[in-house]
Every structure is written in C-alpha cells, then in structure tokens.
CSV table of C-alpha atoms and ligand atoms in Angstrom, one decimal:
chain,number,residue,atom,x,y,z
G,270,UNK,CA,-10.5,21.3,3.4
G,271,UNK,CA,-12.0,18.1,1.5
G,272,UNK,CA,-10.0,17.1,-1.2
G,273,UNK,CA,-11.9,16.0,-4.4
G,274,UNK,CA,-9.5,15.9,-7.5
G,275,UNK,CA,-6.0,15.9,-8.4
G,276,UNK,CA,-5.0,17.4,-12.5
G,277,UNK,CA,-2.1,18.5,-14.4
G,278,UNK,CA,-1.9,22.2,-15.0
G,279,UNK,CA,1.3,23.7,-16.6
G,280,UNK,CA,3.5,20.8,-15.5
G,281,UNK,CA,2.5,20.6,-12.1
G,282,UNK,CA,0.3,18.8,-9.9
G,283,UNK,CA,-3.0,20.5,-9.5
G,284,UNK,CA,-5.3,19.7,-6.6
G,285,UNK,CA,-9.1,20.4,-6.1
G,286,UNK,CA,-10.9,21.5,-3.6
G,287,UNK,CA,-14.8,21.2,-1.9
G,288,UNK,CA,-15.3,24.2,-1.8
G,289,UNK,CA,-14.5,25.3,-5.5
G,290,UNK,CA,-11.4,28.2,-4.4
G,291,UNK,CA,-9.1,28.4,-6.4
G,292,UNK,CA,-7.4,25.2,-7.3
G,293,UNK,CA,-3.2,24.6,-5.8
G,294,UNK,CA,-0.6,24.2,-8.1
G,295,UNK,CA,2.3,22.1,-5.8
G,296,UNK,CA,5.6,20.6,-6.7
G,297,UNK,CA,4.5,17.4,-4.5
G,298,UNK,CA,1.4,16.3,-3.0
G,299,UNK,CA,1.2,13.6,0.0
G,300,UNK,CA,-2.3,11.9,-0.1
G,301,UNK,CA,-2.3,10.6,3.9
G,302,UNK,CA,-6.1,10.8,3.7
G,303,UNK,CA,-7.1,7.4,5.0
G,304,UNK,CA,-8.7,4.1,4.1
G,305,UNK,CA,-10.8,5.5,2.0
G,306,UNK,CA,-8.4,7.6,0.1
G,307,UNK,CA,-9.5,10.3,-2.8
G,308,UNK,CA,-5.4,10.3,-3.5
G,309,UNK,CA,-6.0,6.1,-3.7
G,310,UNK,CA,-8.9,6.2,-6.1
G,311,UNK,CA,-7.5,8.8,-8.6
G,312,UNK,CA,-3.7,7.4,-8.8
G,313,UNK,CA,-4.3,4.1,-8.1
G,314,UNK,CA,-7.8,3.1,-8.9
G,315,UNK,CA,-7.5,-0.7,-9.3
G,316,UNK,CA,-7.0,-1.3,-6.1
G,317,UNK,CA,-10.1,-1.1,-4.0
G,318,UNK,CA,-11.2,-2.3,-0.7
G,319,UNK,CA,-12.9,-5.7,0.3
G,320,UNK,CA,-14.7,-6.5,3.4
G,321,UNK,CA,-12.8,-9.2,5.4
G,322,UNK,CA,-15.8,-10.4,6.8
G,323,UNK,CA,-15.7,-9.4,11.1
G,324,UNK,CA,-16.1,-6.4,12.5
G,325,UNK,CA,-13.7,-4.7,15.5
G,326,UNK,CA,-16.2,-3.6,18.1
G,327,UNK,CA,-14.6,-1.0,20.5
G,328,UNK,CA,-15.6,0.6,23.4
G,329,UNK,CA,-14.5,3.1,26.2
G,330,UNK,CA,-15.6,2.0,29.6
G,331,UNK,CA,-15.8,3.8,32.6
G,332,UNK,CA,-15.1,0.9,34.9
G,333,UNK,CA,-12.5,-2.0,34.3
G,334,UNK,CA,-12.1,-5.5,35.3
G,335,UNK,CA,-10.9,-5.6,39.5
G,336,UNK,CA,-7.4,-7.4,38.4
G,337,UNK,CA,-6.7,-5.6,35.4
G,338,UNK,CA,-3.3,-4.2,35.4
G,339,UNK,CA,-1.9,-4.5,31.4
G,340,UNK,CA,-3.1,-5.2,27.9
G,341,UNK,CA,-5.0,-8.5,28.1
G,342,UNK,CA,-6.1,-10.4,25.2
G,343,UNK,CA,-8.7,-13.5,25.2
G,344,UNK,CA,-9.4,-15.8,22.5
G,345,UNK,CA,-12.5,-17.8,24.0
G,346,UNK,CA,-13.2,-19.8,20.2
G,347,UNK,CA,-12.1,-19.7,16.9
G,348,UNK,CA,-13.2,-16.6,15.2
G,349,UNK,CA,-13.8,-14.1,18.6
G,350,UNK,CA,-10.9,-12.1,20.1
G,351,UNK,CA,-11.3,-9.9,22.7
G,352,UNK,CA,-8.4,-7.3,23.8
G,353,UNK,CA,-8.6,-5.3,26.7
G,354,UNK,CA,-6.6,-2.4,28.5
G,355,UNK,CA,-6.3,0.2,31.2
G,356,UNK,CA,-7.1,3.6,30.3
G,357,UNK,CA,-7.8,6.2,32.7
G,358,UNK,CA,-11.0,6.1,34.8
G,359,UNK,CA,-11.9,2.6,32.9
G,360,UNK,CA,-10.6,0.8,30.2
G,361,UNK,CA,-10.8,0.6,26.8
G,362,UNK,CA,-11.8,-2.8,24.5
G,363,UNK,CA,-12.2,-4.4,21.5
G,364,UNK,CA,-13.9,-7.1,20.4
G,365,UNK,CA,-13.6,-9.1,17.1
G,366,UNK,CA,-16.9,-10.8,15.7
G,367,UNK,CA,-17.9,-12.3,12.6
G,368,UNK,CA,-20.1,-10.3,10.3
G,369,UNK,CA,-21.8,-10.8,7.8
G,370,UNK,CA,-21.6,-7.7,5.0
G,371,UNK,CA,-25.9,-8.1,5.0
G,372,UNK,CA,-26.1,-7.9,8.8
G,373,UNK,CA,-23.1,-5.0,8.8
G,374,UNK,CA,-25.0,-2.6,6.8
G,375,UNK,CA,-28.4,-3.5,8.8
G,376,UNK,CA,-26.4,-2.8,12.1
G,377,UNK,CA,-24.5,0.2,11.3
G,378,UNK,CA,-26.4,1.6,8.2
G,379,UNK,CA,-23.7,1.5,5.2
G,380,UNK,CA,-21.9,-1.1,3.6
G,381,UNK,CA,-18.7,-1.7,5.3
G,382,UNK,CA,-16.7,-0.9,2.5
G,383,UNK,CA,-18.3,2.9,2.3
G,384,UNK,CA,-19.1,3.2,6.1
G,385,UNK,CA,-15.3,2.7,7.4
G,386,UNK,CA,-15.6,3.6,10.6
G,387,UNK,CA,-18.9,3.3,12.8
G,388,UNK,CA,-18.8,6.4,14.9
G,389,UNK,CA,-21.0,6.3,18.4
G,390,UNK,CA,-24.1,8.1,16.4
G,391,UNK,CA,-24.2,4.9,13.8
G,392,UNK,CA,-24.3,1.8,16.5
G,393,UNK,CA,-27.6,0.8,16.3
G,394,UNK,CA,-29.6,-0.9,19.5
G,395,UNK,CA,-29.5,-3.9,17.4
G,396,UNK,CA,-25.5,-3.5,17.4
G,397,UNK,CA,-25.3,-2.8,21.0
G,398,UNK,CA,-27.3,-6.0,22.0
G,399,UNK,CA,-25.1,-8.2,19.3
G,400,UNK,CA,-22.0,-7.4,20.5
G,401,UNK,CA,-23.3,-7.7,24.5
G,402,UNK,CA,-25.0,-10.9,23.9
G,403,UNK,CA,-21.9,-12.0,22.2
G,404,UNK,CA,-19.7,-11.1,25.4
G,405,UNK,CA,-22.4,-12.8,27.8
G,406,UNK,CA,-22.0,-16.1,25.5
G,407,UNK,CA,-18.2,-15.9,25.3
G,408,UNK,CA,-16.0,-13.8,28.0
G,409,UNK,CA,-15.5,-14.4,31.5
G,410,UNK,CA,-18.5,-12.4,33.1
G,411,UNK,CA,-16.7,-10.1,34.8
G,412,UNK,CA,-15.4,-8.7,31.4
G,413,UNK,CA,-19.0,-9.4,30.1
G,414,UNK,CA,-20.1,-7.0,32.3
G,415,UNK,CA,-17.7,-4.3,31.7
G,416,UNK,CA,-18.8,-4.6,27.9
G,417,UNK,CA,-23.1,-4.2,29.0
G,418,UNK,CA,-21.9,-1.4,31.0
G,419,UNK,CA,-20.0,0.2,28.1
G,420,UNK,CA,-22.1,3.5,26.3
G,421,UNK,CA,-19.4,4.8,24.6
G,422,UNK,CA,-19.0,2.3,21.5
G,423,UNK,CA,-17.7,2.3,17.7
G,424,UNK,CA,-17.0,-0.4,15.2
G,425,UNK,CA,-14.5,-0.1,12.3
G,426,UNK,CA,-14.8,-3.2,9.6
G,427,UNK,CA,-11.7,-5.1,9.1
G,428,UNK,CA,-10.8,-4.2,5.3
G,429,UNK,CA,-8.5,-5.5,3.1
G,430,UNK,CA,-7.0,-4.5,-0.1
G,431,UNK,CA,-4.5,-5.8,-2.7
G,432,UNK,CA,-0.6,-5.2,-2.2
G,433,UNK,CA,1.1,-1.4,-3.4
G,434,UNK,CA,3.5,-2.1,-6.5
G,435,UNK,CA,4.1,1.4,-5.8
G,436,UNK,CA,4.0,4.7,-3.5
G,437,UNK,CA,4.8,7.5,-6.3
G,438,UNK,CA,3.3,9.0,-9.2
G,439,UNK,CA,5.3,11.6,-11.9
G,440,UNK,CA,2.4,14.2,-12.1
G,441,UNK,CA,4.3,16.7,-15.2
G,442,UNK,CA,7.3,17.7,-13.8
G,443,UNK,CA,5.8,17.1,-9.9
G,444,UNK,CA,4.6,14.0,-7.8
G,445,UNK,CA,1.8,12.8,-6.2
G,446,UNK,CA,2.6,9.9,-3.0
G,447,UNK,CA,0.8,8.0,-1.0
G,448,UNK,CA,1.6,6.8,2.6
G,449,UNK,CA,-0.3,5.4,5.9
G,450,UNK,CA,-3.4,4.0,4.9
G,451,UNK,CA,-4.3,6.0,2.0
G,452,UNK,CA,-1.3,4.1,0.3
G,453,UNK,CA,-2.5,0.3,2.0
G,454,UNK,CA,-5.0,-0.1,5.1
G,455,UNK,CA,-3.7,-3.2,6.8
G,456,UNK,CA,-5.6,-5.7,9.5
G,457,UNK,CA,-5.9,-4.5,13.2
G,458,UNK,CA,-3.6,-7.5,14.5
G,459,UNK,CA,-1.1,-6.4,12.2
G,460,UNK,CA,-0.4,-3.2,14.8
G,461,UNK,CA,1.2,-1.6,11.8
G,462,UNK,CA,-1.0,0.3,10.0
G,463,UNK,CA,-0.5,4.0,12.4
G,464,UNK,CA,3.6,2.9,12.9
G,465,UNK,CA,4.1,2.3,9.2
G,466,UNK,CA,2.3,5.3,8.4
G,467,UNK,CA,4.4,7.1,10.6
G,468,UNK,CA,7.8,5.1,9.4
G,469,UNK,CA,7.2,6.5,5.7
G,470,UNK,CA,6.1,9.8,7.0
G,471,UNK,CA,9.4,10.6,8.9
G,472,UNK,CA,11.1,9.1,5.6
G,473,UNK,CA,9.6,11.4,3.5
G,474,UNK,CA,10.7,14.6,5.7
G,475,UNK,CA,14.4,12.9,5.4
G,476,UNK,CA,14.1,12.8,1.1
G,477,UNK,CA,12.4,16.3,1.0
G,478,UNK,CA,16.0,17.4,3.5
G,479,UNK,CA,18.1,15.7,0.9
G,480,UNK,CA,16.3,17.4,-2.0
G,481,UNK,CA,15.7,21.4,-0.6
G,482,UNK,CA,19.2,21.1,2.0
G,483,UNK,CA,21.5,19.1,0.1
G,484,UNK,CA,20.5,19.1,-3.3
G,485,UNK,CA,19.5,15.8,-4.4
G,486,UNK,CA,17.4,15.4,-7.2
G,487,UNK,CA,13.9,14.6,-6.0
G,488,UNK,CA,12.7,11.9,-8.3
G,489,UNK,CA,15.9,10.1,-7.0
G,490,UNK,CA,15.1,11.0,-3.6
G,491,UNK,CA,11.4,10.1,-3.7
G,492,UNK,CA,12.0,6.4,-5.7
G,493,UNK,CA,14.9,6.4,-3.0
G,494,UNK,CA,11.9,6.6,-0.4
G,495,UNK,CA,9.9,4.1,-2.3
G,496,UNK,CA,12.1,1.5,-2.8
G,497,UNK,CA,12.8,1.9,1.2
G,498,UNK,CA,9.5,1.4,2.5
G,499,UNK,CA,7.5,-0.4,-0.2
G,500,UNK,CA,8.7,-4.1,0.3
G,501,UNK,CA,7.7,-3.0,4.7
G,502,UNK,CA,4.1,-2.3,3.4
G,503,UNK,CA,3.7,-5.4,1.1
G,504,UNK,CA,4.6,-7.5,4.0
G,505,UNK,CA,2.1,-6.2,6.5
G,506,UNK,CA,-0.6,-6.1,4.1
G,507,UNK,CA,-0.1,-9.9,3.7
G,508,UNK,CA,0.6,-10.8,6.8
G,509,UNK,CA,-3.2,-9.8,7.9
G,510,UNK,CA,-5.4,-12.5,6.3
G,511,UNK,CA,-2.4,-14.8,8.1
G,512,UNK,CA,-3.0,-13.8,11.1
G,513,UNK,CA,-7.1,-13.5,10.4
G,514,UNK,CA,-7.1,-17.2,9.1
G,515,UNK,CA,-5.1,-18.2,12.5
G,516,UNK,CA,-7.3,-16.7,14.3
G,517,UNK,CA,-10.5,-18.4,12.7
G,518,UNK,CA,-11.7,-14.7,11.1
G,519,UNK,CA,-13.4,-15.9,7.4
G,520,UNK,CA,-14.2,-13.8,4.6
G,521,UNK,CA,-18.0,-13.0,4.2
M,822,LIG,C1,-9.2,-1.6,16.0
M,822,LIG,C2,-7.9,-1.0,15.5
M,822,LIG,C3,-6.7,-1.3,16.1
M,822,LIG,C4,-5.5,-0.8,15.6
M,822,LIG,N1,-4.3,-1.0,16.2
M,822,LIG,C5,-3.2,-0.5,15.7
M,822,LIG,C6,-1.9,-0.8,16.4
M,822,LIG,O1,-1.9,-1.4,17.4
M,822,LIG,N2,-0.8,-0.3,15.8
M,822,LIG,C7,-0.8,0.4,14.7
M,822,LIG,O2,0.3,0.9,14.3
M,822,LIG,N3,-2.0,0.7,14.0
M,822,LIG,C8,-3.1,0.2,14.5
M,822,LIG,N4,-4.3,0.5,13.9
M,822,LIG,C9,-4.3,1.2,12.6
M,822,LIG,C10,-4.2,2.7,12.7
M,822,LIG,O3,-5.3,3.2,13.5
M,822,LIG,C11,-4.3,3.3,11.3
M,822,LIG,O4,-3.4,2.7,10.4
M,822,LIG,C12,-3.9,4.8,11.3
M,822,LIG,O5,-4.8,5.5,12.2
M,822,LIG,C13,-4.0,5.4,9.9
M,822,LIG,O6,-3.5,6.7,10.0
M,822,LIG,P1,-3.6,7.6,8.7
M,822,LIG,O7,-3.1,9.0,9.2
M,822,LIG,O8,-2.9,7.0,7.5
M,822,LIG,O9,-5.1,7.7,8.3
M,822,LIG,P2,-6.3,8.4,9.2
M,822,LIG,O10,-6.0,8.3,10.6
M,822,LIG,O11,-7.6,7.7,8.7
M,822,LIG,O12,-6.3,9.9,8.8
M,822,LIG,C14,-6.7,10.3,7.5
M,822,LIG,C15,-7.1,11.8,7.5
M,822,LIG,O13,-7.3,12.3,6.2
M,822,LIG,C16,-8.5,13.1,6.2
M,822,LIG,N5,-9.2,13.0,4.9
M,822,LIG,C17,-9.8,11.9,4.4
M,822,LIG,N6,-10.2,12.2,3.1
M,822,LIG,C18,-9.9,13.5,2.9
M,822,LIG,C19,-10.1,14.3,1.7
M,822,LIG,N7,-10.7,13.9,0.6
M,822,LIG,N8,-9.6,15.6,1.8
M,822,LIG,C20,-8.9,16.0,3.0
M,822,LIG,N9,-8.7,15.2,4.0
M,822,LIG,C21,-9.2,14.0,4.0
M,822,LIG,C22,-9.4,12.4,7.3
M,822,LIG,O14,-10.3,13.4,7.8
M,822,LIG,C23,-8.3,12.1,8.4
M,822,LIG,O15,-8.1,13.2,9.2
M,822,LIG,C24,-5.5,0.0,14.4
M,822,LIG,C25,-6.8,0.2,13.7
M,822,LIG,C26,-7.9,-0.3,14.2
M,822,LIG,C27,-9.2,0.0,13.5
C-alpha cells in the first residue's frame, strides 16, 4: 500500500496510508521506498534530487553479439558508454548518452527528476530512434545492430543528490530510518546503490537482534547502525560525479 505521510500520535511513529484505513502506530519505521522517497521528503526534505545531465538507456535483446561470452563495456568518446552482457536467449544493454533535461522530458514525457524510471510504455519513437542512431554513429555495428533490433527498452536518468548527514530520526519515543535509495540514490557506475542498500538492510536485522534478543537499548543500537554505514554511503554518493566527470558525463 502507497505510503503518503508519516505523524506523531501518542509517542509513536504514525504512518499514513492511500487508501485512508486506519492509520499504524509502529515502534520503528524503515522508509526503503526508492529514489523518489515519501520517507526522504518528509524527514529529510532538504535534500532533493538533480538531474546529472545523461540518461542510462537499457534494453533486453533477444539476440547478442556472435563473440559475446562476459560483461563487456565500450567507451567509443568521451561522454558515451556502452555495457553489455549475456543474459539468456539474448543479452541485456545499457547505454549512456548525454541529455539534455528539455529533450528528456520531450522523449520520455516527465521531467527526469519526477519521471525516474522510463518504463517500456514511456519510450517514445523519437527515443528509440535517438538512442539507435546514437549506436549506428558510435558502436561497432555488430553491437549497433543488436541495439536496432532491441523492442524491449527503458531509460532511468542518472540522478544525483546531496550527501546523508544522517540515517535516523527520534519520532516520540519511536524512529523513523532510511536505507537503499530512499536514504541516497547513487550513480549507475558506482554499482553500489542495490549492495549498499542491501549492506544496511542486513545491518539493521543485526540492531533490531540486539535490541528484541539481547536487550540492547534501541536508540543505541540504531545510532550504532548509523554510525556503521553512514560514512559507506557518503563515499559512494561522491564518488559518482568522479567517476561521471572521467567519463566525460556533464551536468545539463
Ligand atoms: C542502469 C543501472 C545500473 C545499476 N547497476 C547497479 C550495480 O551494478 N550494482 C548495484 O549495487 N546497484 C546498481 N544499480 C542501483 C540499484 O538498481 C538501486 O540502487 C536499487 O535497485 C535500489 O533498491 P531500493 O530497494 O532501495 O529501491 P527500489 O528498488 O526503487 O524499491 C523501492 C520500492 O518502494 C516502493 N515504494 C515507493 N514509494 C512508495 C510509497 N510511497 N509507499 C509504498 N511503497 C513505495 C516501490 O514501489 C519499490 O517497490 C543500478 C541502477 C541503474 C539504474
């Protein structure tokens, strides 16, 4: 169920619901709800997203390079990568471009900050011909061709946002946390934003053990779990526009 507020009711963290039932009272709640994050926006609603500038164009193909056997990746210029790998029955690709924030919102109907991920039902023809002329100009035309025969396509806009100074909120006597991308959405090249998610998940199930098996006073064991996966999240969500500016990505 759509989450669409978070209050204080008797001491306790009080979340709300789409669909109007009855609103739950909880000791803790764990926002993991994603770059664009309700749990971001009411705890920590400073920190908003801003469009990097390029666009991840991915597809699913149903055929696959002939000499294809691992995860190949292909920078043919300056601000253009192109990654590539063996799935079954195909392969599966995606390809960075530069994007304006104009021509994002003419080629996939939203602006990028609001339209996060371009499902197959928002590419527009004028997206699928942008992104094939792009691999006729630039890939080896084997590859070029896997891309023009590619149906199946999305598009996710690389996003960036500034650094967490924290993960935990005192709600009354409860919490509120965030973690994955909720907490910070972090560039592609990274490859940390599902693993760190995951890291501070499986953290969070070893404070909650300490608290309900062992006793530990949660507050302790939830700044505990901050303090131990904070400075990990800082670092990736820097270490994106690094990589982007190496690789030639600008900002719009
Ligand atoms: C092109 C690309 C390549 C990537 N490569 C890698 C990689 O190599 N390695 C890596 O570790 N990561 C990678 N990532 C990042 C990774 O995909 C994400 O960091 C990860 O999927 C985020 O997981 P999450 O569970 O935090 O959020 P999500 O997967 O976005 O899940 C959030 C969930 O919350 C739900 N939700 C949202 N709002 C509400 C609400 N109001 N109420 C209730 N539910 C709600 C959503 O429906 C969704 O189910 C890549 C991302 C991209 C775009």
């Amino acid at each position: 169920m759509r989450v669409t507020g978070l209050s204080e009711h008797a001491g306790r963290p009080l979340l709300r619901f789409a669909d109007e039932r009855t609103p739950e009272p909880a000791d803790l709640v764990v926002f993991a709800d994603g770059r664009t994050s309700i749990g971001r926006r009411l705890l920590d609603p400073a920190r908003t997203l801003r469009y990097a500038g390029y666009v991840a164009h991915r597809g699913i193909a149903t055929s696959a390079p002939h000499d294809l056997r691992d995860f190949v990746r292909l920078e043919p210029c300056p601000g253009a990568q192109f990654n590539v790998a063996p799935v079954p029955g195909g392969c599966d690709w995606t390809f960075y471009l530069g994007c304006t924030a104009t021509e994002y919102e003419q080629h996939f109907g939203a602006k990028p900050t609001r339209r996060v991920f371009a499902l197959p039902q928002h590419i527009t023809p004028a997206a699928h011909e942008h992104v094939n002329e792009h691999a006729d100009y630039l890939l080896p035309p084997e590859h070029a061709a896997v891309v023009r025969a590619t149906t199946t396509r999305m598009a996710v806009p690389v996003l960036d946002i500034a650094s967490p100074t924290r993960m935990v909120w005192p709600i009354g006597r409860g919490h509120a946390v965030l973690l994955g991308d909720a907490l910070a959405p972090v560039r592609p090249h990274t490859a940390r934003g599902a693993n760190a998610g995951i890291e501070q998940a499986a953290g969070l199930a070893v404070a909650l053990t300490q608290h309900r098996r062992y006793g530990a006073d949660l507050p302790t064991a939830l700044y505990g779990w901050q303090s131990r996966h904070l400075p990990t999240a800082v670092a990736s969500v820097q270490q994106g526009p690094v990589i982007g500016d190496k690789l030639g990505f600008g900002v719009d």
